[in-house]
PDB file of C-alpha atoms in Angstrom:
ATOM      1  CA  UNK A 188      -5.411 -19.989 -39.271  1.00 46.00           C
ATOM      2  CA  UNK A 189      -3.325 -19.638 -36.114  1.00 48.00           C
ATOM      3  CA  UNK A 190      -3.700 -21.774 -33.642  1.00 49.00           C
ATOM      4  CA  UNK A 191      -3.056 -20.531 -30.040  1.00 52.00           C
ATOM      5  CA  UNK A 192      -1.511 -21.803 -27.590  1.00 52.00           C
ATOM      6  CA  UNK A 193      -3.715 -24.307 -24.936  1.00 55.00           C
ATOM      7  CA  UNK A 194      -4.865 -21.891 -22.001  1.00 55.00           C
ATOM      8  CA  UNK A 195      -2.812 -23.564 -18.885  1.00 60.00           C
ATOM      9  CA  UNK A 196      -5.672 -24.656 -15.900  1.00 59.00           C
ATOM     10  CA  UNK A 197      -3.476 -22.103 -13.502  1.00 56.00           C
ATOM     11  CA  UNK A 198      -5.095 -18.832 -15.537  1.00 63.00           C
ATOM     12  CA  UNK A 199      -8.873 -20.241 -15.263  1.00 60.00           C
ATOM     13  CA  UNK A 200      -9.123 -17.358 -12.670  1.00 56.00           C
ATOM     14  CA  UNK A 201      -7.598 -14.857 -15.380  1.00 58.00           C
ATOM     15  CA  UNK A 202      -9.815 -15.568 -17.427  1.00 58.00           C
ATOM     16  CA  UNK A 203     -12.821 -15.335 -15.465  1.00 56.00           C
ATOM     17  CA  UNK A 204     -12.037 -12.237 -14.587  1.00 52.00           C
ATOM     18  CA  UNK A 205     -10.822 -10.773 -18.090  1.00 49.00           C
ATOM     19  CA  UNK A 206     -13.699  -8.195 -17.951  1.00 47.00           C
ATOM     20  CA  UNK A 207     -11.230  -6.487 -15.886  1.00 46.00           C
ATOM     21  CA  UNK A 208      -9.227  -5.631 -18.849  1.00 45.00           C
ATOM     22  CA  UNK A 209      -9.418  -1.790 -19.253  1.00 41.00           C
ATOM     23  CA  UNK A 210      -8.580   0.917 -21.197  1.00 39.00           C
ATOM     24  CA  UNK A 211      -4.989   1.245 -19.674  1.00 40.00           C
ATOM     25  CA  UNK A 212      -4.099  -2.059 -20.482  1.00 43.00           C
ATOM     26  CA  UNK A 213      -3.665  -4.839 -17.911  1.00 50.00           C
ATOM     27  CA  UNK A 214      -3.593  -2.585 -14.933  1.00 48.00           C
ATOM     28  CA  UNK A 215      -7.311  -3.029 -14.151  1.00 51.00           C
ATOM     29  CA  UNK A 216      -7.074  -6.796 -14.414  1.00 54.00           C
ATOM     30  CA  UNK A 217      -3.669  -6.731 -12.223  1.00 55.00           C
ATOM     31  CA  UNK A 218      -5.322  -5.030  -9.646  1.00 51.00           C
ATOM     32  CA  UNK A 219      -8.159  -7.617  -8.946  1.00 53.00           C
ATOM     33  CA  UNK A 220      -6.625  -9.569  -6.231  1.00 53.00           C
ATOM     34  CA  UNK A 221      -7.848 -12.802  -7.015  1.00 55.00           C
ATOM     35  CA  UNK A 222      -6.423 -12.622 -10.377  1.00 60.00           C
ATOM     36  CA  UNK A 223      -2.803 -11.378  -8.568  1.00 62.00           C
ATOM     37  CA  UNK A 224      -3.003 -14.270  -5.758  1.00 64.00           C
ATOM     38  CA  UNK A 225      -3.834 -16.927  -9.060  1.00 66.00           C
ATOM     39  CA  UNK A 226      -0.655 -15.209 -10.657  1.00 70.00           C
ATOM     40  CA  UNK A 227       1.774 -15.108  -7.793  1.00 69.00           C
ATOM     41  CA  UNK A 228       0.905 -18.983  -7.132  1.00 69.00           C
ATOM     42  CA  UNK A 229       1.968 -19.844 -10.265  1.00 71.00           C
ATOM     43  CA  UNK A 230       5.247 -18.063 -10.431  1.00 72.00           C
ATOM     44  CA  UNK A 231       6.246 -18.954  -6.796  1.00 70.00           C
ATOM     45  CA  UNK A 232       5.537 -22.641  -7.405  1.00 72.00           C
ATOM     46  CA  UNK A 233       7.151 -22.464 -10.707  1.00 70.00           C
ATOM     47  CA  UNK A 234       4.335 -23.727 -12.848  1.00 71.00           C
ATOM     48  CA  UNK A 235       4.729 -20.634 -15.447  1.00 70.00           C
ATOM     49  CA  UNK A 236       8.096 -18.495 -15.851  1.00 73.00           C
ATOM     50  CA  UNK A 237       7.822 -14.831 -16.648  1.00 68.00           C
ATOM     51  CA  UNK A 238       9.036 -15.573 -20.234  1.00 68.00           C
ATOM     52  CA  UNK A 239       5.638 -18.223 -20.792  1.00 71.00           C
ATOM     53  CA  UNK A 240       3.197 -15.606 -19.078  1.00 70.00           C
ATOM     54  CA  UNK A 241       4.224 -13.031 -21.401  1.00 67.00           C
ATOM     55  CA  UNK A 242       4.148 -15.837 -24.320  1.00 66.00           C
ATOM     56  CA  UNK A 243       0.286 -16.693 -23.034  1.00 62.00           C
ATOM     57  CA  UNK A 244      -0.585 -12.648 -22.748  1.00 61.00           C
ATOM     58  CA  UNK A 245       0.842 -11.648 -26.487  1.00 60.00           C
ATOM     59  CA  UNK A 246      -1.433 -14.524 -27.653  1.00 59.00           C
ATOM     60  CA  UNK A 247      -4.620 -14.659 -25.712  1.00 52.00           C
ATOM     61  CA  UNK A 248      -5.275 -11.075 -24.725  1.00 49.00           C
ATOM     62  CA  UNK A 249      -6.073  -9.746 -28.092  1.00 50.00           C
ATOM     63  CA  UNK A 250      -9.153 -11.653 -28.009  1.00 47.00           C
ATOM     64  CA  UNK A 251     -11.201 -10.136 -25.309  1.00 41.00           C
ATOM     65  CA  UNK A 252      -9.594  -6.406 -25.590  1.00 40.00           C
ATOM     66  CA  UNK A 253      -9.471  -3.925 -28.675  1.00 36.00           C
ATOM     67  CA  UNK A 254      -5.960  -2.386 -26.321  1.00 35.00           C
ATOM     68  CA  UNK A 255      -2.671  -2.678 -27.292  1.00 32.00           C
ATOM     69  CA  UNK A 256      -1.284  -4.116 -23.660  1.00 33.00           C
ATOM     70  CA  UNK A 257       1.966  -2.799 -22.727  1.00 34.00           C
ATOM     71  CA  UNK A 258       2.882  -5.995 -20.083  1.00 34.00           C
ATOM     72  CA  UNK A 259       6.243  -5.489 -17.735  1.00 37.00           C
ATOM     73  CA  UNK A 260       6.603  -8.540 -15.798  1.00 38.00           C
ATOM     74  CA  UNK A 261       8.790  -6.165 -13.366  1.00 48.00           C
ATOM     75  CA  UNK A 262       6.338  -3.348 -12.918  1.00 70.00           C
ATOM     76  CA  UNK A 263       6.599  -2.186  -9.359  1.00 82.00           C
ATOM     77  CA  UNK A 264       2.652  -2.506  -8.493  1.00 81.00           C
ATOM     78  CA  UNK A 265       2.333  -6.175 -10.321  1.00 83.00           C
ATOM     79  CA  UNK A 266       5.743  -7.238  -8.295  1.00 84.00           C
ATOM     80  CA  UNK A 267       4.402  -5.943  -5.051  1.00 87.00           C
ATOM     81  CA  UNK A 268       1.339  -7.726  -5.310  1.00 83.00           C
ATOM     82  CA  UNK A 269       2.759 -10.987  -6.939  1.00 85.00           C
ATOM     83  CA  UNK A 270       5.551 -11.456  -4.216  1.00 91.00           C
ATOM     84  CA  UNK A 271       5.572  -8.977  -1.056  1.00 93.00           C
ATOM     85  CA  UNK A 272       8.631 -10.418   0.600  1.00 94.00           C
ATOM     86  CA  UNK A 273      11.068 -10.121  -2.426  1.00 93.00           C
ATOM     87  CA  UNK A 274       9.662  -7.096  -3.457  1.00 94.00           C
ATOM     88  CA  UNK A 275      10.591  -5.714  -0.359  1.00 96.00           C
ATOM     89  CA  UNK A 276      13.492  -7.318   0.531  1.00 96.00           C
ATOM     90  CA  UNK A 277      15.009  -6.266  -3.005  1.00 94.00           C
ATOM     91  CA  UNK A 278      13.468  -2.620  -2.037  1.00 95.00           C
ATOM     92  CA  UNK A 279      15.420  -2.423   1.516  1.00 97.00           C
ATOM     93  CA  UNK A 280      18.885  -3.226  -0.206  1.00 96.00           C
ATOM     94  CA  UNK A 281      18.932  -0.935  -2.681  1.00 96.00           C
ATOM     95  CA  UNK A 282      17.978   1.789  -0.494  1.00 97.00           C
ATOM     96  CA  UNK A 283      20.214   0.934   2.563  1.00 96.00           C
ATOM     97  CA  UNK A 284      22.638  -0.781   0.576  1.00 95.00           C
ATOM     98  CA  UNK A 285      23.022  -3.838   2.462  1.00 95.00           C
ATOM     99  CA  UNK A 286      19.920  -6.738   2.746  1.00 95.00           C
ATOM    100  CA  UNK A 287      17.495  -6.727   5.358  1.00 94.00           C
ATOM    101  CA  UNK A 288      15.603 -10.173   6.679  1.00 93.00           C
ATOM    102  CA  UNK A 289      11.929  -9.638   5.580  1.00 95.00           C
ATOM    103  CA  UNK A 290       9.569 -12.087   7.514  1.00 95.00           C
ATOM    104  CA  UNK A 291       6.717 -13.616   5.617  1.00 95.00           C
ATOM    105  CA  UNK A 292       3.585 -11.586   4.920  1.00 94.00           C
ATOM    106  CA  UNK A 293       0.941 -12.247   7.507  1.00 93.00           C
ATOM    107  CA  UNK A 294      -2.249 -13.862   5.501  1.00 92.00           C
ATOM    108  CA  UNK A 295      -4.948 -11.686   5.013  1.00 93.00           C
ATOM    109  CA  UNK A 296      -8.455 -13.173   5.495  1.00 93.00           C
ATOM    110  CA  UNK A 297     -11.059 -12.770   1.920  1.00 94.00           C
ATOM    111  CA  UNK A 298     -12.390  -9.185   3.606  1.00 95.00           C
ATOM    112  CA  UNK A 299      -9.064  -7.701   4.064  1.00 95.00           C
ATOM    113  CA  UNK A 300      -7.873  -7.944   0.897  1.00 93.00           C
ATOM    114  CA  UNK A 301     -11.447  -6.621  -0.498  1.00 94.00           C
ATOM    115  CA  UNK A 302     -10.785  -3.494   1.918  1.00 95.00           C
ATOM    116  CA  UNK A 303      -7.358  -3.169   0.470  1.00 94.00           C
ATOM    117  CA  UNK A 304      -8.433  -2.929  -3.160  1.00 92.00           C
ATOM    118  CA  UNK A 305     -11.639  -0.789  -1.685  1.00 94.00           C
ATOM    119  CA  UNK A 306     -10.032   1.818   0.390  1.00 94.00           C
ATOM    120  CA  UNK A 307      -6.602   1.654  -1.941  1.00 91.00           C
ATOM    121  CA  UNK A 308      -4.237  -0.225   1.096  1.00 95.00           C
ATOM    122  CA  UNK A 309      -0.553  -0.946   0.627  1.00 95.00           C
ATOM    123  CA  UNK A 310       1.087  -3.363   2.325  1.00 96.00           C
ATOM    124  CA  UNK A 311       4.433  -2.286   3.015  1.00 96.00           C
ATOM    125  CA  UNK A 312       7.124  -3.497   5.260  1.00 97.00           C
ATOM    126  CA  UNK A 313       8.778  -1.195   7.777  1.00 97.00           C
ATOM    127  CA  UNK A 314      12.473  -2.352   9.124  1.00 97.00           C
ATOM    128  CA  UNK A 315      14.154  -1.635  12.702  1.00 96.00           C
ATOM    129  CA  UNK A 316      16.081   1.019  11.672  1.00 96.00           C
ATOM    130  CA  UNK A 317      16.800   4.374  12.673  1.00 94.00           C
ATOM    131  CA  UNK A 318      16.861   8.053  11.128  1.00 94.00           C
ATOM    132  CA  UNK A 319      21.071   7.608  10.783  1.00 95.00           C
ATOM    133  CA  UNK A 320      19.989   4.728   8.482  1.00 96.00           C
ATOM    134  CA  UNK A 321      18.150   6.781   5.951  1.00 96.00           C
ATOM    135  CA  UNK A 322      20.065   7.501   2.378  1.00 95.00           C
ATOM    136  CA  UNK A 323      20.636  10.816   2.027  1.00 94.00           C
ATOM    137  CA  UNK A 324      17.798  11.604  -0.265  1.00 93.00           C
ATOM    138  CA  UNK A 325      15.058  10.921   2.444  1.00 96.00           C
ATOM    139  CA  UNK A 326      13.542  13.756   4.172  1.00 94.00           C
ATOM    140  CA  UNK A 327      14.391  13.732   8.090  1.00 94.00           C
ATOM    141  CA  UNK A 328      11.610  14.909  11.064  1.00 90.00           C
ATOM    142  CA  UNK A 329      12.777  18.186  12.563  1.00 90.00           C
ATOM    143  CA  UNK A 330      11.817  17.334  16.026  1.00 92.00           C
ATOM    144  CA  UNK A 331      12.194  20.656  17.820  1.00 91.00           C
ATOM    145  CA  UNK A 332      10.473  22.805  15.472  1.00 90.00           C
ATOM    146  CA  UNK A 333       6.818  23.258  16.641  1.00 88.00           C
ATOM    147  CA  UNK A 334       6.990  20.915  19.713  1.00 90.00           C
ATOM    148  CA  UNK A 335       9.603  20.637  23.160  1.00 94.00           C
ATOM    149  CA  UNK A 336      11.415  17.683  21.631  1.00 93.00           C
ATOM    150  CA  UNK A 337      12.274  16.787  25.692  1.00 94.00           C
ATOM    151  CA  UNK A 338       8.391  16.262  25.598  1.00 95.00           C
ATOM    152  CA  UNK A 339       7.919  13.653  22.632  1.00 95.00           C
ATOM    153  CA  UNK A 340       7.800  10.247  23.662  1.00 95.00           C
ATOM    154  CA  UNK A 341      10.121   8.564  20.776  1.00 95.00           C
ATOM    155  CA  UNK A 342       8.874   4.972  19.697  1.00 95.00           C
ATOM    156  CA  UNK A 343      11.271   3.111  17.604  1.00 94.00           C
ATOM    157  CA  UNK A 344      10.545   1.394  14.370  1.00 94.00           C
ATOM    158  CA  UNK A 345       8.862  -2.317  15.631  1.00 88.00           C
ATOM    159  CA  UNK A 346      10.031  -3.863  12.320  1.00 95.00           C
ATOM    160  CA  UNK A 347       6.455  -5.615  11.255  1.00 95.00           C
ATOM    161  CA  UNK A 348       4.594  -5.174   8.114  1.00 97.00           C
ATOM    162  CA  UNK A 349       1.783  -2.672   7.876  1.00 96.00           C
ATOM    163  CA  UNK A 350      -1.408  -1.335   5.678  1.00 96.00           C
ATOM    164  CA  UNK A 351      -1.268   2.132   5.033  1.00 95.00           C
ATOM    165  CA  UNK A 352      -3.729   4.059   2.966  1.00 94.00           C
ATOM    166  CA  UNK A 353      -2.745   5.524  -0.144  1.00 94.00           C
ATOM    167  CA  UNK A 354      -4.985   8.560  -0.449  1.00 91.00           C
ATOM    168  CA  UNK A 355      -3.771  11.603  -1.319  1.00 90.00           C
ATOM    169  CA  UNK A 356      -4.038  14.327   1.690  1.00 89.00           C
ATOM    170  CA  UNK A 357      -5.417  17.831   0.549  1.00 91.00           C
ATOM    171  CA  UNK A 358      -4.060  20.894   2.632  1.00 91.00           C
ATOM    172  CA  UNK A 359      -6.886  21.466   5.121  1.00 89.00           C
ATOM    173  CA  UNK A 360      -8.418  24.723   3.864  1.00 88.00           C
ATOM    174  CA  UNK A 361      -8.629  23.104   0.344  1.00 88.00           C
ATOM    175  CA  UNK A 362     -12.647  22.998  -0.272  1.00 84.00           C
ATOM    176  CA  UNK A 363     -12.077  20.224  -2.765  1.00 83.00           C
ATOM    177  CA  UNK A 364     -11.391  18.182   0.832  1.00 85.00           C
ATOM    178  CA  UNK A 365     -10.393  14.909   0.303  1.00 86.00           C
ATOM    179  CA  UNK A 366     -12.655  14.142  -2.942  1.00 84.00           C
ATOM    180  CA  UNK A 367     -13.241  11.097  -3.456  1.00 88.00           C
ATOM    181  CA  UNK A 368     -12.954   9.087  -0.489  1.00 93.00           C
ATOM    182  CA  UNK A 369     -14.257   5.287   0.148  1.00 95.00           C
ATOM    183  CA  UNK A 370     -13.335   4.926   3.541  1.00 96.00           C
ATOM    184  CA  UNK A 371     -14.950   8.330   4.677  1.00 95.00           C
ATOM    185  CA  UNK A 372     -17.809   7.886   3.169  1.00 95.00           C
ATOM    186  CA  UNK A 373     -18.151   3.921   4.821  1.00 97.00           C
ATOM    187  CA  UNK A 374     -17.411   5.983   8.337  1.00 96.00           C
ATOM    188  CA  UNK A 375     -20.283   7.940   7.165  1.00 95.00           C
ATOM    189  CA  UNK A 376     -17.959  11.256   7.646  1.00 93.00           C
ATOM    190  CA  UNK A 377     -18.626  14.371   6.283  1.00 90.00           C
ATOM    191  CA  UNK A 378     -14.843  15.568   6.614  1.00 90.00           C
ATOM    192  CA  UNK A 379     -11.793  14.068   8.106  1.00 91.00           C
ATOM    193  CA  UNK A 380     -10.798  17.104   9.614  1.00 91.00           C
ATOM    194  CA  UNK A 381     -11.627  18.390  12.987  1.00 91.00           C
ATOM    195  CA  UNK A 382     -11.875  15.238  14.454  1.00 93.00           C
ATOM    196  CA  UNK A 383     -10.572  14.463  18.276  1.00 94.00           C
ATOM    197  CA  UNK A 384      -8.251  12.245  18.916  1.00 93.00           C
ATOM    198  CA  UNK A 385     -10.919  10.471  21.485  1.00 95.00           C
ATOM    199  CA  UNK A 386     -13.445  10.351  18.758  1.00 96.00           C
ATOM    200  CA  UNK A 387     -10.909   9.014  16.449  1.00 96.00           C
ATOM    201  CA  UNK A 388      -9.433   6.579  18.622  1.00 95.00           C
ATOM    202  CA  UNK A 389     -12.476   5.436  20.799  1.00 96.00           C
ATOM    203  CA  UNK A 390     -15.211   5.045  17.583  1.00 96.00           C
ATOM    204  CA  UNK A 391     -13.840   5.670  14.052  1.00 97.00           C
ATOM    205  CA  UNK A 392     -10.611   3.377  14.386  1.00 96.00           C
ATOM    206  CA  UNK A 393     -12.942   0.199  15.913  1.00 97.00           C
ATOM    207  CA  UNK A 394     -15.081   0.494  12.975  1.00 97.00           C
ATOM    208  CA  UNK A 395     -12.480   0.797  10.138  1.00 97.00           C
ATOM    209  CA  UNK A 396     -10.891  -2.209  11.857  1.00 97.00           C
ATOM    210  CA  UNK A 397     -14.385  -3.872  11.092  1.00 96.00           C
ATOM    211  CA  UNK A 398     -14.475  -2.421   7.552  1.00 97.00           C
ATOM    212  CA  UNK A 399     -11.251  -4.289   7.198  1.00 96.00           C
ATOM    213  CA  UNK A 400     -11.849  -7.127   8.138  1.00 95.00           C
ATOM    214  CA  UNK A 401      -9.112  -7.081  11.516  1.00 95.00           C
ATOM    215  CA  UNK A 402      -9.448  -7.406  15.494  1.00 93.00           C
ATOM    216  CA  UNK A 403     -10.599  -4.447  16.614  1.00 89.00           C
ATOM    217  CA  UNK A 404      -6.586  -2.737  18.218  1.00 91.00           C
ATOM    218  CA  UNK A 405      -5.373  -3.292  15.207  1.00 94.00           C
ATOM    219  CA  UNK A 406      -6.053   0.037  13.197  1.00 96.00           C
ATOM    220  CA  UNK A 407      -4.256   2.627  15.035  1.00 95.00           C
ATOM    221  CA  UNK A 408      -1.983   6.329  13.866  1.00 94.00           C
ATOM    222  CA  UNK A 409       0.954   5.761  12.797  1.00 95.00           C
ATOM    223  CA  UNK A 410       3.956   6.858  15.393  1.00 96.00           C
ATOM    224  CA  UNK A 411       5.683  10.171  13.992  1.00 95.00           C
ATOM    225  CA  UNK A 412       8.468   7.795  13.376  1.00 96.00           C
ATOM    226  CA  UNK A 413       6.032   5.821  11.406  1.00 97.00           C
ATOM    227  CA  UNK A 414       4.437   8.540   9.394  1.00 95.00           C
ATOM    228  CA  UNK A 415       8.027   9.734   8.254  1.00 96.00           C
ATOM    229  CA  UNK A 416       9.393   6.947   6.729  1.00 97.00           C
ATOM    230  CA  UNK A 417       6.036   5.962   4.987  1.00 97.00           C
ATOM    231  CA  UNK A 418       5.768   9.440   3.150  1.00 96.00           C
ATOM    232  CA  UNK A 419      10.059   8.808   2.205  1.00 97.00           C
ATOM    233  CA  UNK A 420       8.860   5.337   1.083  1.00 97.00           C
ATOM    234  CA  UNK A 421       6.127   6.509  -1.119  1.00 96.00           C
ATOM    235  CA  UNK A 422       8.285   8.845  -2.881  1.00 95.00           C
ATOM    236  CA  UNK A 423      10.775   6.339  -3.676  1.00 96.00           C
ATOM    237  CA  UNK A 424       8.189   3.749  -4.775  1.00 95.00           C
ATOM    238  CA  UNK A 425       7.054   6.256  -6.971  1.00 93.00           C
ATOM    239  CA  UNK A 426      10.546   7.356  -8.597  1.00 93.00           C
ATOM    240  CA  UNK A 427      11.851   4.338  -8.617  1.00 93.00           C
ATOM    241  CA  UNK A 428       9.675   1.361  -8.718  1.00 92.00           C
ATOM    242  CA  UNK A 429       6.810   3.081 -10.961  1.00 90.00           C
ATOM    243  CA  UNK A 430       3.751   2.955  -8.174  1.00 92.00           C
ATOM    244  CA  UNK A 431       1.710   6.382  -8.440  1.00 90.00           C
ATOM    245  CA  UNK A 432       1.389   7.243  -4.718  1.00 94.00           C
ATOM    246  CA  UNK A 433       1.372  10.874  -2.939  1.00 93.00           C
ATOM    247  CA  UNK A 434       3.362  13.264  -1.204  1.00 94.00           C
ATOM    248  CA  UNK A 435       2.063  13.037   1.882  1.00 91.00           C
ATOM    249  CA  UNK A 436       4.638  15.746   3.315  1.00 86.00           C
ATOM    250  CA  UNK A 437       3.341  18.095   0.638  1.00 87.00           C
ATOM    251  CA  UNK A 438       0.149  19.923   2.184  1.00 88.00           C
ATOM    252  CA  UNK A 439      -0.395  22.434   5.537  1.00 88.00           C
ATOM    253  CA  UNK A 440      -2.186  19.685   7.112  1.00 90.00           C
ATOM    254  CA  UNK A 441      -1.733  18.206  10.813  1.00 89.00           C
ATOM    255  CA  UNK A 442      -2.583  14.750  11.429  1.00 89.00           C
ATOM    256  CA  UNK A 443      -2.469  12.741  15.207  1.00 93.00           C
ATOM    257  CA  UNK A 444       0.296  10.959  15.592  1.00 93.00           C
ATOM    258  CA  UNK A 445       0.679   7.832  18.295  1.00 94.00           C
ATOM    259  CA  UNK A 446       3.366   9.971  19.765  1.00 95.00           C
ATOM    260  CA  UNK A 447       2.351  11.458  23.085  1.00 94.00           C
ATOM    261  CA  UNK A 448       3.617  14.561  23.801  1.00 93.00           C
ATOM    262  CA  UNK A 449       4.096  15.719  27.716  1.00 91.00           C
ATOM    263  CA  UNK A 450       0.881  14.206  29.724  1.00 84.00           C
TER     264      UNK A 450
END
């Protein structure tokens, strides 16, 4: 008989939450965030190495899933969620080429992180840097090509870390609209479209702020600035760090932007 190895006191939280194990492997399990925040805590105080978590996952896994687990201790999604600043610090040199200071993560209170996992958030970090900084492969704004660019008020990257939403944007005529959709259906909307900016600024922003657990100015739209470097960033993540996100430049649709344009 083979004896396993003892289950470390660090991965009492794995286990507890092993029914989390799915079909796919370990990705269902990964994505529970108390099971990340046990993980990360262990690896950032050193009390298991990547090499003894993959030791404990060969051995203990097969008994509570049929699966054969594929387990990269450098998938993109696991990293992100294991350590936020490295991740992105290691994410910024590689695509600028030199290393960019990443402050700490701001801590997220219980509810937040239960919105991120609901309403599929991603915390991301966004530099101080400017459209000349961008590698070639990232997809610039064309700023004078529906709008008087002498009009748009410009608002330079603030350098701070952000949540943005990860769903995937239909085009706006699509009747599909944006299927299934969490956060819509919380704001008890029957489309995201057609809505006013004063509607969407004065009552829908307030109350995802509430869904989410933060002070109430702290959901806003993204500057036009903003919105361009996310939808750059969430190609890249996805061709080069493995993390299935969207095209959001990809559809007809118009979105607000923070960006005021004349009065």
């Amino acid at each position: 008989m083979k004896v396993l190895t003892p289950i470390p006191s660090w991965l009492e939280s794995v286990l507890e939450h092993r029914v989390h194990f799915t079909t796919g492997g370990l990705g269902g399990l990964l994505d529970h965030y108390r099971v990340t925040n046990a993980l990360g805590e262990a690896l950032a105080q050193k009390i298991v190495t990547p090499d003894t978590l993959q030791i404990w996952l060969t051995e203990q896994v097969g008994k509570y899933t049929t699966t054969t687990l594929a387990v990269s201790t450098t998938d993109g999604w696991t990293a992100l969620q294991v350590d936020p600043r490295a991740f992105w610090e290691a994410c910024w040199e590689e695509i600028l080429g030199r290393k960019i200071e990443v402050p700490p993560p701001p801590k997220l209170k219980e509810r937040t992180k239960k919105a991120i996992e609901r309403y599929r958030l991603l915390l991301m970090f966004l530099p101080i840097i400017s459209e000349n900084d961008y590698p070639d492969n990232f997809v610039k704004p064309v700023w004078g090509r529906y709008l008087d660019v002498s009009k748009i008020a410009r608002k330079p990257l603030p350098g701070r870390w952000v949540l943005i939403e990860t769903i995937t944007k239909p085009n706006w005529d699509d009747p599909r609209g944006y299927g299934e959709d969490p956060l819509g259906q919380d704001l008890q909307l029957m489309t995201r479209f057609r809505i006013s900016w004063e509607h969407l600024t004065a009552i829908l922003m307030p109350q995802a702020a509430k869904l989410f657990g933060l002070v109430r100015n702290a959901v806003r739209e993204p500057t036009a600035e903003e919105w361009n470097l996310i939808a750059n960033l969430f190609l890249w993540l996805k061709a080069n760090r493995g993390i299935d996100l969207p095209d959001l430049g990809s559809t007809k649709s118009w979105e607000w932007c923070l960006n005021k344009f004349g009065s």
